[in-house]
mmCIF file of C-alpha atoms and ligand atoms in Angstrom:
data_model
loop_
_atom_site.group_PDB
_atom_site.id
_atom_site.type_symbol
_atom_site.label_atom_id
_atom_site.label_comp_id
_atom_site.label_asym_id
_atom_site.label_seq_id
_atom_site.Cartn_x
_atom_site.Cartn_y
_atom_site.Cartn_z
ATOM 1 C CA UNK A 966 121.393 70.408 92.017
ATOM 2 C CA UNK A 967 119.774 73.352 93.456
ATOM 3 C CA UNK A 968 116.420 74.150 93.154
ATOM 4 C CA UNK A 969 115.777 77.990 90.503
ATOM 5 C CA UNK A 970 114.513 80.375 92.585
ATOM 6 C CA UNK A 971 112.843 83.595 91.418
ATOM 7 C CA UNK A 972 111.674 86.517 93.581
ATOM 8 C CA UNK A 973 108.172 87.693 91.890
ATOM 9 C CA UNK A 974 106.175 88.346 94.729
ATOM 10 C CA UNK A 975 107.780 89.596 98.456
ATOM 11 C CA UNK A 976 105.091 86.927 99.607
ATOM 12 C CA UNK A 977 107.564 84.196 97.743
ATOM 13 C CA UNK A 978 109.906 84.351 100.610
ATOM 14 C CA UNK A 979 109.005 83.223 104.291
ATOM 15 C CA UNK A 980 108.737 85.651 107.069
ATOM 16 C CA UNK A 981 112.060 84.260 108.666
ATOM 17 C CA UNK A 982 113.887 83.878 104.794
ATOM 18 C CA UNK A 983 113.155 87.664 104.666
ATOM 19 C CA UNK A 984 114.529 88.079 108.266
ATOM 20 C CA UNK A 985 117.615 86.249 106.521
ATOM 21 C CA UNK A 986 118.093 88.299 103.812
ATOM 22 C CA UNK A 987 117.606 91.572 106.167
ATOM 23 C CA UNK A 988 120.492 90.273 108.272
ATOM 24 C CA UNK A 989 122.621 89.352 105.146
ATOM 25 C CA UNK A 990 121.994 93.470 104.180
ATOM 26 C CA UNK A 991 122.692 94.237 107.130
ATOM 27 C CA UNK A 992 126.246 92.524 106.859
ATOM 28 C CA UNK A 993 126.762 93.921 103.747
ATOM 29 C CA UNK A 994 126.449 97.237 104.667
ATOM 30 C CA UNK A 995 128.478 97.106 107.718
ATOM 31 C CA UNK A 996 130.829 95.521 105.691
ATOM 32 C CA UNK A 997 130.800 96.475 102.274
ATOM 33 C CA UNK A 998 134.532 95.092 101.147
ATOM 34 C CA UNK A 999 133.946 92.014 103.148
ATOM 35 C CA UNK A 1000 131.413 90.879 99.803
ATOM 36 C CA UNK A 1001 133.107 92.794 96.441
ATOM 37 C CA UNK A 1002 133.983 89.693 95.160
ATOM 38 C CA UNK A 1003 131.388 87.363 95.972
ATOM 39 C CA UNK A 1004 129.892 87.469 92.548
ATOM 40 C CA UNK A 1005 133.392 87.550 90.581
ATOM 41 C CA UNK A 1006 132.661 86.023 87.350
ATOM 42 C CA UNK A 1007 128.664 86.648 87.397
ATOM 43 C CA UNK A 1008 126.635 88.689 85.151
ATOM 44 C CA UNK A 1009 123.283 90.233 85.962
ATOM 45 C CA UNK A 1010 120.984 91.003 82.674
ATOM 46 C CA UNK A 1011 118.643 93.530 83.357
ATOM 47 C CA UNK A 1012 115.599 93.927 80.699
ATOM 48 C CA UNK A 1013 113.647 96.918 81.428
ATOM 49 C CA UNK A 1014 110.437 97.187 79.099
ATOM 50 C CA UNK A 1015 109.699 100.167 80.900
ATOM 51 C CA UNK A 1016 111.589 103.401 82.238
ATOM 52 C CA UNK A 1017 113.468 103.488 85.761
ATOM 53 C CA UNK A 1018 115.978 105.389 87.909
ATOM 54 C CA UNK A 1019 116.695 103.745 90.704
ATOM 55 C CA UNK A 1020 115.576 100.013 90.326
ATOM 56 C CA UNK A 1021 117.788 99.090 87.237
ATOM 57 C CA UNK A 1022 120.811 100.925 88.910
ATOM 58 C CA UNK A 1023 120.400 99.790 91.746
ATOM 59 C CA UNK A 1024 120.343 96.150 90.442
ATOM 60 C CA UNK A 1025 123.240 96.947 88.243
ATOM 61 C CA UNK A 1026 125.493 98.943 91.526
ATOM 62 C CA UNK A 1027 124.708 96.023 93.575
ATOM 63 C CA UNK A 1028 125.964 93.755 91.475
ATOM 64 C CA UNK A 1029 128.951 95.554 90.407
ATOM 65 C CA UNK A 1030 129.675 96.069 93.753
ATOM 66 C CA UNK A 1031 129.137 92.170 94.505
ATOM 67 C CA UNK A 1032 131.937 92.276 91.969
ATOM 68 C CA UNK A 1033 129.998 90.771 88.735
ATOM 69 C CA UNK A 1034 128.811 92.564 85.724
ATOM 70 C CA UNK A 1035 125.939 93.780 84.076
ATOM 71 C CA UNK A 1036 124.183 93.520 80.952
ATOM 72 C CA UNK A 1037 120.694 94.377 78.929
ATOM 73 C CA UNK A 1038 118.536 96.670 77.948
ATOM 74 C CA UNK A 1039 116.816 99.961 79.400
ATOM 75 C CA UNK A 1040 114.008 100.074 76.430
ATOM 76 C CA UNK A 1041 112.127 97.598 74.903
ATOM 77 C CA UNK A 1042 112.547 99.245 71.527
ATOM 78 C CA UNK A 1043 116.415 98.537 71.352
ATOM 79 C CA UNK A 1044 115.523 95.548 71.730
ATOM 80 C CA UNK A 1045 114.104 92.804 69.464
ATOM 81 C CA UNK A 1046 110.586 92.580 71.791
ATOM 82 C CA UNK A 1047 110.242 95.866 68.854
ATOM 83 C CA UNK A 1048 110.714 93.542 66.222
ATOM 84 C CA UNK A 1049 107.878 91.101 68.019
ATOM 85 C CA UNK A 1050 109.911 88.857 69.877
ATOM 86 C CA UNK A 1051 108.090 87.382 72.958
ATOM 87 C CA UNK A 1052 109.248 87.410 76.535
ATOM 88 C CA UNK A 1053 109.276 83.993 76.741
ATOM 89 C CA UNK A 1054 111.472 83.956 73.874
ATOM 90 C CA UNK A 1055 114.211 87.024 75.014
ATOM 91 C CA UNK A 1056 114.247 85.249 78.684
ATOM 92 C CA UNK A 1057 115.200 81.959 76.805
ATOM 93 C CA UNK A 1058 118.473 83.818 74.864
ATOM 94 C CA UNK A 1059 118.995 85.997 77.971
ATOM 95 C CA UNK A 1060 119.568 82.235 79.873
ATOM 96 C CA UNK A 1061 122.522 81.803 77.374
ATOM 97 C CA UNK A 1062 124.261 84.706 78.870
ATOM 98 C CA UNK A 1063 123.528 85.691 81.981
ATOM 99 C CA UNK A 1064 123.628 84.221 85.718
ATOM 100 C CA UNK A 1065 120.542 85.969 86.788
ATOM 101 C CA UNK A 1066 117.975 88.655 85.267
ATOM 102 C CA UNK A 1067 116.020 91.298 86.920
ATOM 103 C CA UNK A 1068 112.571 91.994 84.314
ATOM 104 C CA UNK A 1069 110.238 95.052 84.962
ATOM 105 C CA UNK A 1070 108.041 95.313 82.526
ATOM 106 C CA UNK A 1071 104.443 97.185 81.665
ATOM 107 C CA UNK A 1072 102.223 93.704 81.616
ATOM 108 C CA UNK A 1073 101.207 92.219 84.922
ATOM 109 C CA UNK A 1074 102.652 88.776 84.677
ATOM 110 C CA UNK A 1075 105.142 88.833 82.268
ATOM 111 C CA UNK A 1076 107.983 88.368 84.656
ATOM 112 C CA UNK A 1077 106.321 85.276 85.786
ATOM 113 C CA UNK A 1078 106.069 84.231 81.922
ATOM 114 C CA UNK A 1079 109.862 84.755 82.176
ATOM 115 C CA UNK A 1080 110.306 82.756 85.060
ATOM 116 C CA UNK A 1081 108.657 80.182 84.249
ATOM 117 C CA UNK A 1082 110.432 79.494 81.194
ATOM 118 C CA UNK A 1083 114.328 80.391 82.267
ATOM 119 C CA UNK A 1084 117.015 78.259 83.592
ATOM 120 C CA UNK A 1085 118.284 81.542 85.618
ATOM 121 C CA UNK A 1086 116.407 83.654 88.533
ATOM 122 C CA UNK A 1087 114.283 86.202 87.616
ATOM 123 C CA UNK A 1088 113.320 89.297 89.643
ATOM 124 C CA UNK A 1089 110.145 90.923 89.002
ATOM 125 C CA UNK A 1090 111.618 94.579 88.937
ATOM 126 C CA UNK A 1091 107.885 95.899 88.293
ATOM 127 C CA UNK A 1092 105.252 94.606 86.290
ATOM 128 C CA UNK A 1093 102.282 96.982 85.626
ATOM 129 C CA UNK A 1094 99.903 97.999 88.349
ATOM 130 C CA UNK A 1095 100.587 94.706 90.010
ATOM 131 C CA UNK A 1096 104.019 93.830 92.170
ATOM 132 C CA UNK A 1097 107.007 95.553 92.991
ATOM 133 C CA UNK A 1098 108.664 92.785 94.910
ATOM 134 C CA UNK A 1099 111.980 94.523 95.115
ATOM 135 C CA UNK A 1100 110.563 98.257 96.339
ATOM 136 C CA UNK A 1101 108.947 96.279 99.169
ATOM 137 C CA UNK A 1102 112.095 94.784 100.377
ATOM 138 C CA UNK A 1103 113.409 98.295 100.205
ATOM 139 C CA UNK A 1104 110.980 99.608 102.223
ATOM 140 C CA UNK A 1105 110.674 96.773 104.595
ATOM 141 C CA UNK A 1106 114.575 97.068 105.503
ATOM 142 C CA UNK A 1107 114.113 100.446 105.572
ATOM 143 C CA UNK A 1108 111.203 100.350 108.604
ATOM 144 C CA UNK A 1109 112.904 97.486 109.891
ATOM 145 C CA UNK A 1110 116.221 99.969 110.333
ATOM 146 C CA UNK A 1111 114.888 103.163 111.114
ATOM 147 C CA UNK A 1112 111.854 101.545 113.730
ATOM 148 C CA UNK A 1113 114.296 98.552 115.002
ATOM 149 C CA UNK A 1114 111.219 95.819 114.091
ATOM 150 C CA UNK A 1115 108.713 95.393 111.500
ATOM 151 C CA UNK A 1116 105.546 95.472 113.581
ATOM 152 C CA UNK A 1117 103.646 97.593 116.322
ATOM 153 C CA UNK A 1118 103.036 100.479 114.323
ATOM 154 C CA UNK A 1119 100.669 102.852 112.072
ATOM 155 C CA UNK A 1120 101.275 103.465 108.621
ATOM 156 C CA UNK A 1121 99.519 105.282 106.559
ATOM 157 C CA UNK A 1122 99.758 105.036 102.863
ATOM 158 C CA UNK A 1123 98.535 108.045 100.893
ATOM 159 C CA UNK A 1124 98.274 109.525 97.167
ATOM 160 C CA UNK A 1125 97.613 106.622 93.827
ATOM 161 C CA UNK A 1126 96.754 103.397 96.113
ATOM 162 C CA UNK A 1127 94.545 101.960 93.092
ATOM 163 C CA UNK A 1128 97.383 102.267 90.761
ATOM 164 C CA UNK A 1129 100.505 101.956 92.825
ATOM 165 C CA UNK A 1130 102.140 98.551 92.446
ATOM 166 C CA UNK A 1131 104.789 99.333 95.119
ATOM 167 C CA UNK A 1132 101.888 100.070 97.747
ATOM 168 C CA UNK A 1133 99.458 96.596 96.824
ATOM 169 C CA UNK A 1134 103.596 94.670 97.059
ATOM 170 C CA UNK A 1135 104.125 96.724 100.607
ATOM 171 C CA UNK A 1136 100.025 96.062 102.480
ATOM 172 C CA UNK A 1137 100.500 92.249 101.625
ATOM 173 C CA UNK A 1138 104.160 91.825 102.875
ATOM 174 C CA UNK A 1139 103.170 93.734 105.871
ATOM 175 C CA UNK A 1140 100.092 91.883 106.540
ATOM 176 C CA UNK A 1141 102.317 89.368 107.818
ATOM 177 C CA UNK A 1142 103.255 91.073 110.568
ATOM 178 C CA UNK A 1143 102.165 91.613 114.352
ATOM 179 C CA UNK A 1144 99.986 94.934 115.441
ATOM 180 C CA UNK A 1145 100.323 97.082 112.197
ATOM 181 C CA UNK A 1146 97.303 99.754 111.824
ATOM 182 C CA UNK A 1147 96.701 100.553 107.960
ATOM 183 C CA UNK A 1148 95.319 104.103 107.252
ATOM 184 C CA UNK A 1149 94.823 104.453 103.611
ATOM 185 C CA UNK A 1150 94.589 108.178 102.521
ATOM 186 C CA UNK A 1151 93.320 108.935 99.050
ATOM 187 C CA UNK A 1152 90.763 110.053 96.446
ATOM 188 C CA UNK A 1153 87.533 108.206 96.189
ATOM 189 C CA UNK A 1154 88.982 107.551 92.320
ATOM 190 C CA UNK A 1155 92.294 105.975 93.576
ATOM 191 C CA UNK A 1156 91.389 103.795 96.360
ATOM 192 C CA UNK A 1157 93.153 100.593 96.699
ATOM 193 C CA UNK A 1158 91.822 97.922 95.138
ATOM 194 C CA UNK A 1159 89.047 95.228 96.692
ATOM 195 C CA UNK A 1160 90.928 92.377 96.739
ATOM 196 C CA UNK A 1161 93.207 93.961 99.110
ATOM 197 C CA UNK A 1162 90.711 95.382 101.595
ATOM 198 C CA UNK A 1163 89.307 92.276 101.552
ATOM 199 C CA UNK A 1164 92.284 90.365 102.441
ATOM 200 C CA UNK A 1165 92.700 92.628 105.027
ATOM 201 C CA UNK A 1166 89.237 92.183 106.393
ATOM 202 C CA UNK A 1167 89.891 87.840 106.045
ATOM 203 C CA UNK A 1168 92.476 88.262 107.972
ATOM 204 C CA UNK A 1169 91.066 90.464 111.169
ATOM 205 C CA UNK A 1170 93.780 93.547 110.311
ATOM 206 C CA UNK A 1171 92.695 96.885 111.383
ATOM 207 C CA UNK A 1172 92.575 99.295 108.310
ATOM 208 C CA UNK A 1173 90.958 102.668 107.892
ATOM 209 C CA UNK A 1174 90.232 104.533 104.433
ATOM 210 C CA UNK A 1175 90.576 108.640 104.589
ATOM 211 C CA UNK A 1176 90.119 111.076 102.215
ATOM 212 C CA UNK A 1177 92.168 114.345 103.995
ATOM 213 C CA UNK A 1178 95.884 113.248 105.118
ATOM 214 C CA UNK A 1179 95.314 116.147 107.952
ATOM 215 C CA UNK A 1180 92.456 114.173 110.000
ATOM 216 C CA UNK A 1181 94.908 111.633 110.492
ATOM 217 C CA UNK A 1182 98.627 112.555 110.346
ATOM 218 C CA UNK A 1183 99.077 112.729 113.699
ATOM 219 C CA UNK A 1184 98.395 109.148 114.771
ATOM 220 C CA UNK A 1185 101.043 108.338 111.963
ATOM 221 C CA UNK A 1186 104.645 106.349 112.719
ATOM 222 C CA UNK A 1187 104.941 106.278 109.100
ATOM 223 C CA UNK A 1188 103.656 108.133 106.211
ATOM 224 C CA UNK A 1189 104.039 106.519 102.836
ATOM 225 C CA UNK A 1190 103.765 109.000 100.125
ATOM 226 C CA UNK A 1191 103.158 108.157 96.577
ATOM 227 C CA UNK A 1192 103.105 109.672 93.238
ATOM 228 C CA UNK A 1193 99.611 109.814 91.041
ATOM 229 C CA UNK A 1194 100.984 107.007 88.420
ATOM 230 C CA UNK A 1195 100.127 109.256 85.430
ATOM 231 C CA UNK A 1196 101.286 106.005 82.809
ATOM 232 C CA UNK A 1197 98.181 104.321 83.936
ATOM 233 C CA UNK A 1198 95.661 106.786 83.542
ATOM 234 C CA UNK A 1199 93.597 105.896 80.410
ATOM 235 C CA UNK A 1200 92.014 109.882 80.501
ATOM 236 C CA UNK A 1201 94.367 112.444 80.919
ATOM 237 C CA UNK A 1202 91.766 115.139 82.470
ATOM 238 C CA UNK A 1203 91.318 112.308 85.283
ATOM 239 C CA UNK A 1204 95.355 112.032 86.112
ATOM 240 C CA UNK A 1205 95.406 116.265 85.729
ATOM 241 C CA UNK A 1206 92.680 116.572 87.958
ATOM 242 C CA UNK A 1207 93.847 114.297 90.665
ATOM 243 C CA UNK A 1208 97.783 114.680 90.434
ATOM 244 C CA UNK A 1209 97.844 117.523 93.096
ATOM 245 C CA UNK A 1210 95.488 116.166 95.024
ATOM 246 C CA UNK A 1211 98.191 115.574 98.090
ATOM 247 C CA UNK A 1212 101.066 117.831 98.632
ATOM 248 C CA UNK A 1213 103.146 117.561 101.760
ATOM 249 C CA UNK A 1214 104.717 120.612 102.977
ATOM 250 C CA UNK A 1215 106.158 121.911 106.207
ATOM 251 C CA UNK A 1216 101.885 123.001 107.646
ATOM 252 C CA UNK A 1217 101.319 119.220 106.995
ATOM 253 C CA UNK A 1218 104.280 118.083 108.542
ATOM 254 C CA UNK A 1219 103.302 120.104 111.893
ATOM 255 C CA UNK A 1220 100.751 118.103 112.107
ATOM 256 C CA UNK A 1221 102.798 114.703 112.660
ATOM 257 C CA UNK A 1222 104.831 113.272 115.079
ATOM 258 C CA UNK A 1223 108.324 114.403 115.799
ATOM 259 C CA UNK A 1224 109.070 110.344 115.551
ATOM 260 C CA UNK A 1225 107.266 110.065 112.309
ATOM 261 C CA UNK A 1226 109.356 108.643 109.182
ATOM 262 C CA UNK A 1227 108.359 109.909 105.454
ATOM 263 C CA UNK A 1228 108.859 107.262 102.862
ATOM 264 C CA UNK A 1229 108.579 107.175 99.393
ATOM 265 C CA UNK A 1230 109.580 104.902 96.252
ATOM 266 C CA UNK A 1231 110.249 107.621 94.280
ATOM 267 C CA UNK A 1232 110.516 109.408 91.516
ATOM 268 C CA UNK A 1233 108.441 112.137 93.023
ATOM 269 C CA UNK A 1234 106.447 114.620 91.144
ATOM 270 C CA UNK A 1235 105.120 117.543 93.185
ATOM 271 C CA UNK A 1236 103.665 114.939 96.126
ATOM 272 C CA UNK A 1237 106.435 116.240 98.797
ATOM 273 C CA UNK A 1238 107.280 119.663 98.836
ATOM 274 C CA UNK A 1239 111.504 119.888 98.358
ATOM 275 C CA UNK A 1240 110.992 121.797 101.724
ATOM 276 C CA UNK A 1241 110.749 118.984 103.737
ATOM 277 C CA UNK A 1242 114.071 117.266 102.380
ATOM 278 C CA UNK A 1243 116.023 118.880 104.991
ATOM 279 C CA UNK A 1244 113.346 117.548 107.582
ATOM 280 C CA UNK A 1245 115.360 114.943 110.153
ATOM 281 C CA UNK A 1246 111.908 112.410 109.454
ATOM 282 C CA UNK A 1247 112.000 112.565 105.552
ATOM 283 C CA UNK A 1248 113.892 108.954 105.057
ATOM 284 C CA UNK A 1249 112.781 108.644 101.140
ATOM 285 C CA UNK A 1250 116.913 108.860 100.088
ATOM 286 C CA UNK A 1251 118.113 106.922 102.986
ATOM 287 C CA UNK A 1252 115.391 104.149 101.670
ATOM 288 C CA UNK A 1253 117.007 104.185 98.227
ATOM 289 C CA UNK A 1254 120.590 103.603 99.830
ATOM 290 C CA UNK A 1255 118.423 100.423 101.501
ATOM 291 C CA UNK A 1256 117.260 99.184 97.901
ATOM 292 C CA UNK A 1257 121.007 98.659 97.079
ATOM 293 C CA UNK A 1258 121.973 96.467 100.259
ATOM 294 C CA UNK A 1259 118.661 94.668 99.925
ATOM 295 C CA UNK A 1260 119.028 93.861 96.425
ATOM 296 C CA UNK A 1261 122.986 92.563 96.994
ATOM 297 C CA UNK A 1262 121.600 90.379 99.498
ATOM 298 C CA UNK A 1263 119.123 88.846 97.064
ATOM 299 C CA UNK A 1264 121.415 88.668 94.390
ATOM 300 C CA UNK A 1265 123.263 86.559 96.518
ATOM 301 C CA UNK A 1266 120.483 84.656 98.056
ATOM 302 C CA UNK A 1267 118.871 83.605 94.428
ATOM 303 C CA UNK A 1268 122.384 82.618 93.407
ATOM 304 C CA UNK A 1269 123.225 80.416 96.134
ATOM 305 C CA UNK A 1270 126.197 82.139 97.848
ATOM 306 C CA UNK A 1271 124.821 83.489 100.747
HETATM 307 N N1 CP B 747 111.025 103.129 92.944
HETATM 308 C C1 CP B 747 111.182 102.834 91.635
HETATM 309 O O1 CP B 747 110.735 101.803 91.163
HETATM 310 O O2 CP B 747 111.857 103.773 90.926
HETATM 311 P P1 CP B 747 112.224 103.637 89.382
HETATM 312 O O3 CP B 747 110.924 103.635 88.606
HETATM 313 O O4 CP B 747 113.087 104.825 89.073
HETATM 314 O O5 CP B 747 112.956 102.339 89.199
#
């Protein structure tokens, strides 16, 4: 019998698994048809504790488009976790039904609760302020696509870094990589957190930490823009203080190089200035078209048929 294998951390996958599953996306989007009915007769449960866009249909698309079918819940208060139940519990039924479940959920850890009592994969589709596992394969096929490797670069990553789970998820996977430069640009109140700079620093990677995204956009190959996570601010005068703190716009952007890519998880607030969606370098809805073919491929992967 196969071993279960869930997908809570990027880090839970080898650097040459994730070169794997990068190919298999690859296939797949060359060749969409070629996998529509790879997943005939699967279904995909997708419990969402919190709100999404793009992650839960972009789970649900790829695996429709795998051919399976989809299931679950988009709010924790239609389901029973309102009447109390426990995620340990709900992960248990959901094992009854489904072939493989995709969790995000507001408490760091409680897809890894989940996992650890299922008999189906789980994907950590968010939890908290900690991991975004599935963002960061986004964005890592997405760099990998647009620069040709995933290495030999400078990113910086500016706006919420204390708060943003999809940023902590991205400096760890690419910390595993050859010749990256980190420059982190944000308010003294949101700067990422210790433990990362600190892994950073273990491991000899060259990181800077900047206040004003002008000093440095020009040394930029890609610029990493996030929202101000206004769900984790515990004092709203703090999150309206700081929540226009960074605003890209077309004087920023002259600033950069012609060669620089914009990226973004998304949703966006005010962060990027709709002016710049016509700009050939904004790639933040090319990287959501990525999210889909990296998410069939790990469907796949986690289920054994690929
Ligand atoms: N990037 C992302 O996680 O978007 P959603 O919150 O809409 O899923």
């Amino acid at each position: 019998m196969k071993k279960l294998r869930h997908m809570m951390n990027p880090l839970d996958f080898s650097v040459e698994e994730l070169e794997r599953l990068f190919d298999l996306a690859g296939n797949i989007e060359r060749d969409m048809e070629g996998y529509s009915h790879k997943c005939d007769g699967r279904i995909l449960a997708t419990c969402f504790y919190e709100p999404s866009t793009r992650t839960r249909l972009s789970f649900e698309t790829a695996m429709l488009r795998l051919g399976g079918k989809c299931m679950g819940f988009a709010d924790a208060n239609s389901s029973s976790a309102a009447k109390g139940e426990s995620v340990a519990d709900t992960i248990r039924v959901i094992s009854c039904f489904a072939d493989i479940c995709a969790m995000r959920h507001p408490k760091e850890g409680a897809p890894m609760v989940a996992a650890s009592k299922s008999t189906i994969p789980v994907i950590n589709a968010g939890d908290g302020g900690h991991q975004h596992p599935t963002q960061t394969l986004t964005d890592l096929l997405t760099i990998r696509s647009l620069y040709g490797k995933l290495g030999g670069f400078t990113i910086g990553l500016c706006g919420d870094l204390k708060f943003g789970r999809t940023v902590h998820s991205l400096i760890e996977a690419l910390s595993r990589y050859e010749g990256i430069r980190f420059i982190f640009i944000s308010p003294n109140e949101l700067k990422v957190p210790d433990y990362i700079t600190e892994m950073l620093r273990q491991k000899g990677i060259d990181y800077e930490e900047v206040v004003r995204l002008e000093e440095v956009m020009s040394q930029l190959d890609f610029l990493y823009m996030t929202r101000v996570q206004k769900e984790r601010f515990f004092n709203e005068e703090d999150y309206i203080r700081l929540k226009d703190f960074y605003i890209l716009n077309k004087e920023k952007m002259a600033l950069a190089k012609e060669s620089m890519y914009i990226l973004h998880p998304l949703p966006r607030v005010n962060e990027i200035s709709v002016e710049i969606d016509d700009d050939p370098r904004a790639a933040y809805f090319r990287q959501v078209q990525y999210g889909m073919y990296v998410r069939m491929a790990l469907i796949l992967t986690l289920l054994g048929i690929e």
